[in-house]
Amino acid sequence: MAPLARRRQTRLVGPQAGAQRSPGHAECGFCASLARAEGLGGAGGTGSPLAAAPGAGRGWRPHLARAGAAAGAGREHGPGPVERGAPAGTPRRLVSARAARPGPSQHAKAEDEGDKVSEMPLPPKKRWESMAKGLVLGALFTSFLLLLYSYAVPPLHAGLASIRTPEGAAPCSPAPGEPETATPANGSVGGCQPRHNIVFMKTHKTASSTLLNILFRFGQKHGLKFAFPNGRNDFDYPAFFARSLVQDYHPGACFNIICNHMRFHYDEVRGLVPPNATFITVLRDPARLFESSFHYFGSVVPFTWKLSSHDKLAEFLQDPDRYYDPNGYNAHYLRNLLFFDLGYDSGLDPSSPLVQEHILEVERRFHLVLLQEYFDESLVLLKDLLCWELEDVLYFKLNARRASAVPRLSGELYQRATAWNVLDARLYRHFNASFWRKVEAFGRERMAREVAALRRANEHMRRICIDGGHAVDAAAIQDSAMQPWQPLGAKSILGYNLKKSIGQRHAQLCRRMLTPEIQYLMDLGVNLWVTKLWKLIRDFLQW
């Protein structure tokens, strides 16, 4: 009976043996089989008992894989205690496999250890934690920017009635019944006194930064009182101007000069300056202005992001109605910007009688409308109107784009841009005609002489003040105090380097003539915390 039992026991191998054992024993049998297979040329190989074992179907393969992983993990970590104490002559792999016949829990532990070894360079938990932290930080930063924007940028279409500053009678409020008609120019007959009370309605992309520098210098020279914005370099543009936006404003306050960007509101501005204040502004050919505005502001107008061609301006002008959204964010920059800046509806129907009424209203309110294309002639007329000296209107061109960033509109695109900005075109046409009537009244020959004198004086100051004699790219500007504000995503605005050795007589004038708008405002003591914070964010994000 004993030999028979031994023979029966011998036959209980392979699947038949596993069927009568517990699952744990069956798995251990495969561990031993795996070790034999490896010793004979690999599991499932030609010499493997597993390859020839009857009934070794698909259901056995997962056990084989797990057993292989466990055995492999055991070999990686060196021989176990049984192997080290095995009798001489015992095959190493066979002894290792037989000695390491673990139960199910030990198999799981071996698999876990194998997984840890293979995934240690990039633990999943840490990876997900990093991603979660990034998402949280991004959400917080976005929330901060939205909060800052909601504070810094007022509603675009605030009603005129809602922004009137409530106050009692103020010394600078216009007297009842005061006519809006412009007072005549001073001229040079009988002598005149320089005018100190000036409102400059600063329009966009019209050489207005250069004119602003002239006003800053004149006001600083004569100790005049500016009405400056509070926190920013504009009066909460594109919202309408309100007296309460002025830094250190209190009811009844009077100012000599108002000159920062705003959306014009005549009654609110009128209440800040004496009745004899001179109102001036500057216009530009609407097609050229549109081109400049498109390149400068296009990146902050979301509907332009849909433009896919290399020449986005040309693509837009081929079918502007397809892309333009009048209610879109910053849409005002890309249609009839002059009309908008002057406080009117830039989406008016061109056939509406309101268009001509607004144009005539501008003519009544403003004593002089300068033209960017005839800037020197405009400054001569301004000097005469304000009874200033030649030195008061000297200038260097500020906030200009480099030539490679100024693609000129072709004939057809020029016509399309003019038609798209038809309200501005009518405004410009009206004041272009009135400008030359003023030149005729001033005298053509006299104008030519004074323009030549202005240009000679500017050239003289250029040789004294500017290192190299010309404007340079932003990267070549050595002094951060001379670095102009740049549009988002590009550094296309030119600036200047001040000469190192300038005589005492001209040192102060040279620096002031070359100082960009933001730095000059800070020199004048303006609170620009929003502008400074925005600059820090842009520098950090490299925008």
PDB file of C-alpha atoms in Angstrom, residues 238-336:
ATOM      1  CA  PRO A 238     -12.707 103.991 -21.177  1.00  0.00           C
ATOM      2  CA  ALA A 239     -15.314 105.267 -18.675  1.00  0.00           C
ATOM      3  CA  PHE A 240     -16.423 108.865 -18.935  1.00  0.00           C
ATOM      4  CA  PHE A 241     -14.378 111.434 -17.044  1.00  0.00           C
ATOM      5  CA  ALA A 242     -15.623 112.551 -13.622  1.00  0.00           C
ATOM      6  CA  ARG A 243     -14.153 115.172 -11.296  1.00  0.00           C
ATOM      7  CA  SER A 244     -14.026 112.674  -8.452  1.00  0.00           C
ATOM      8  CA  LEU A 245     -11.355 110.725 -10.385  1.00  0.00           C
ATOM      9  CA  VAL A 246      -8.810 113.517  -9.900  1.00  0.00           C
ATOM     10  CA  GLN A 247      -6.076 112.898  -7.340  1.00  0.00           C
ATOM     11  CA  ASP A 248      -6.660 114.903  -4.121  1.00  0.00           C
ATOM     12  CA  TYR A 249      -9.900 116.319  -5.499  1.00  0.00           C
ATOM     13  CA  HIS A 250     -12.320 118.175  -3.230  1.00  0.00           C
ATOM     14  CA  PRO A 251     -15.416 120.179  -4.188  1.00  0.00           C
ATOM     15  CA  GLY A 252     -14.456 123.592  -5.482  1.00  0.00           C
ATOM     16  CA  ALA A 253     -10.876 122.618  -6.389  1.00  0.00           C
ATOM     17  CA  CYS A 254      -9.337 124.528  -9.312  1.00  0.00           C
ATOM     18  CA  PHE A 255      -6.571 123.348 -11.640  1.00  0.00           C
ATOM     19  CA  ASN A 256      -4.449 124.889 -14.364  1.00  0.00           C
ATOM     20  CA  ILE A 257      -3.811 121.908 -16.641  1.00  0.00           C
ATOM     21  CA  ILE A 258      -5.708 118.680 -17.419  1.00  0.00           C
ATOM     22  CA  CYS A 259      -3.958 116.511 -19.994  1.00  0.00           C
ATOM     23  CA  ASN A 260      -4.140 112.742 -19.300  1.00  0.00           C
ATOM     24  CA  HIS A 261      -6.136 110.186 -21.274  1.00  0.00           C
ATOM     25  CA  MET A 262      -9.865 110.282 -20.628  1.00  0.00           C
ATOM     26  CA  ARG A 263     -13.183 109.760 -22.332  1.00  0.00           C
ATOM     27  CA  PHE A 264     -14.206 113.363 -22.603  1.00  0.00           C
ATOM     28  CA  HIS A 265     -17.110 114.741 -20.580  1.00  0.00           C
ATOM     29  CA  TYR A 266     -17.262 118.484 -21.141  1.00  0.00           C
ATOM     30  CA  ASP A 267     -19.344 119.509 -18.118  1.00  0.00           C
ATOM     31  CA  GLU A 268     -17.185 117.522 -15.680  1.00  0.00           C
ATOM     32  CA  VAL A 269     -13.946 118.903 -17.122  1.00  0.00           C
ATOM     33  CA  ARG A 270     -15.293 122.452 -17.286  1.00  0.00           C
ATOM     34  CA  GLY A 271     -15.952 122.454 -13.559  1.00  0.00           C
ATOM     35  CA  LEU A 272     -12.241 121.958 -12.780  1.00  0.00           C
ATOM     36  CA  VAL A 273     -10.692 124.883 -14.668  1.00  0.00           C
ATOM     37  CA  PRO A 274     -11.243 128.651 -14.741  1.00  0.00           C
ATOM     38  CA  PRO A 275     -13.659 130.050 -17.326  1.00  0.00           C
ATOM     39  CA  ASN A 276     -10.828 131.382 -19.507  1.00  0.00           C
ATOM     40  CA  ALA A 277      -9.179 127.960 -19.943  1.00  0.00           C
ATOM     41  CA  THR A 278      -8.034 127.004 -23.454  1.00  0.00           C
ATOM     42  CA  PHE A 279      -9.304 123.675 -24.827  1.00  0.00           C
ATOM     43  CA  ILE A 280      -7.163 121.828 -27.377  1.00  0.00           C
ATOM     44  CA  THR A 281      -7.006 118.352 -28.892  1.00  0.00           C
ATOM     45  CA  VAL A 282      -5.246 116.541 -31.759  1.00  0.00           C
ATOM     46  CA  LEU A 283      -6.595 114.389 -34.609  1.00  0.00           C
ATOM     47  CA  ARG A 284      -5.008 112.046 -37.127  1.00  0.00           C
ATOM     48  CA  ASP A 285      -5.909 110.578 -40.496  1.00  0.00           C
ATOM     49  CA  PRO A 286      -8.403 107.880 -39.405  1.00  0.00           C
ATOM     50  CA  ALA A 287      -6.993 105.137 -41.649  1.00  0.00           C
ATOM     51  CA  ARG A 288      -3.461 105.675 -40.275  1.00  0.00           C
ATOM     52  CA  LEU A 289      -4.785 105.945 -36.739  1.00  0.00           C
ATOM     53  CA  PHE A 290      -6.719 102.692 -37.175  1.00  0.00           C
ATOM     54  CA  GLU A 291      -3.603 100.952 -38.449  1.00  0.00           C
ATOM     55  CA  SER A 292      -1.553 102.160 -35.467  1.00  0.00           C
ATOM     56  CA  SER A 293      -4.298 101.309 -32.976  1.00  0.00           C
ATOM     57  CA  PHE A 294      -4.757  97.827 -34.474  1.00  0.00           C
ATOM     58  CA  HIS A 295      -1.081  96.991 -34.030  1.00  0.00           C
ATOM     59  CA  TYR A 296      -0.801  98.566 -30.578  1.00  0.00           C
ATOM     60  CA  PHE A 297      -4.075  97.411 -28.996  1.00  0.00           C
ATOM     61  CA  GLY A 298      -4.995  94.424 -31.174  1.00  0.00           C
ATOM     62  CA  SER A 299      -3.619  91.853 -28.725  1.00  0.00           C
ATOM     63  CA  VAL A 300      -6.030  93.057 -26.001  1.00  0.00           C
ATOM     64  CA  VAL A 301      -9.097  92.964 -28.271  1.00  0.00           C
ATOM     65  CA  PRO A 302     -10.299  89.327 -28.083  1.00  0.00           C
ATOM     66  CA  PHE A 303     -12.190  89.197 -31.388  1.00  0.00           C
ATOM     67  CA  THR A 304      -8.882  89.739 -33.236  1.00  0.00           C
ATOM     68  CA  TRP A 305      -7.662  86.399 -31.852  1.00  0.00           C
ATOM     69  CA  LYS A 306      -9.825  84.678 -34.469  1.00  0.00           C
ATOM     70  CA  LEU A 307      -7.681  86.177 -37.247  1.00  0.00           C
ATOM     71  CA  SER A 308      -5.339  83.473 -38.517  1.00  0.00           C
ATOM     72  CA  SER A 309      -3.305  84.993 -41.357  1.00  0.00           C
ATOM     73  CA  HIS A 310       0.117  86.580 -40.979  1.00  0.00           C
ATOM     74  CA  ASP A 311      -1.280  90.004 -41.955  1.00  0.00           C
ATOM     75  CA  LYS A 312      -4.162  90.229 -39.496  1.00  0.00           C
ATOM     76  CA  LEU A 313      -4.916  93.841 -40.365  1.00  0.00           C
ATOM     77  CA  ALA A 314      -5.488  93.017 -44.036  1.00  0.00           C
ATOM     78  CA  GLU A 315      -7.602  89.985 -43.136  1.00  0.00           C
ATOM     79  CA  PHE A 316      -9.760  92.079 -40.810  1.00  0.00           C
ATOM     80  CA  LEU A 317     -10.302  94.846 -43.363  1.00  0.00           C
ATOM     81  CA  GLN A 318     -11.412  92.365 -46.023  1.00  0.00           C
ATOM     82  CA  ASP A 319     -14.574  91.689 -43.996  1.00  0.00           C
ATOM     83  CA  PRO A 320     -14.601  93.693 -40.729  1.00  0.00           C
ATOM     84  CA  ASP A 321     -18.273  92.976 -39.951  1.00  0.00           C
ATOM     85  CA  ARG A 322     -17.447  89.276 -39.766  1.00  0.00           C
ATOM     86  CA  TYR A 323     -15.048  89.798 -36.857  1.00  0.00           C
ATOM     87  CA  TYR A 324     -16.084  93.033 -35.156  1.00  0.00           C
ATOM     88  CA  ASP A 325     -18.277  92.820 -32.068  1.00  0.00           C
ATOM     89  CA  PRO A 326     -19.384  96.311 -30.912  1.00  0.00           C
ATOM     90  CA  ASN A 327     -20.034  94.949 -27.421  1.00  0.00           C
ATOM     91  CA  GLY A 328     -16.752  93.052 -27.245  1.00  0.00           C
ATOM     92  CA  TYR A 329     -14.045  93.817 -24.717  1.00  0.00           C
ATOM     93  CA  ASN A 330     -11.910  96.804 -25.862  1.00  0.00           C
ATOM     94  CA  ALA A 331     -13.810  96.947 -29.158  1.00  0.00           C
ATOM     95  CA  HIS A 332     -13.745 100.758 -29.050  1.00  0.00           C
ATOM     96  CA  TYR A 333     -10.054 100.741 -30.009  1.00  0.00           C
ATOM     97  CA  LEU A 334     -10.829  99.396 -33.470  1.00  0.00           C
ATOM     98  CA  ARG A 335     -13.573 101.651 -34.794  1.00  0.00           C
ATOM     99  CA  ASN A 336     -14.007 105.438 -34.780  1.00  0.00           C
TER     100      ASN A 336
END
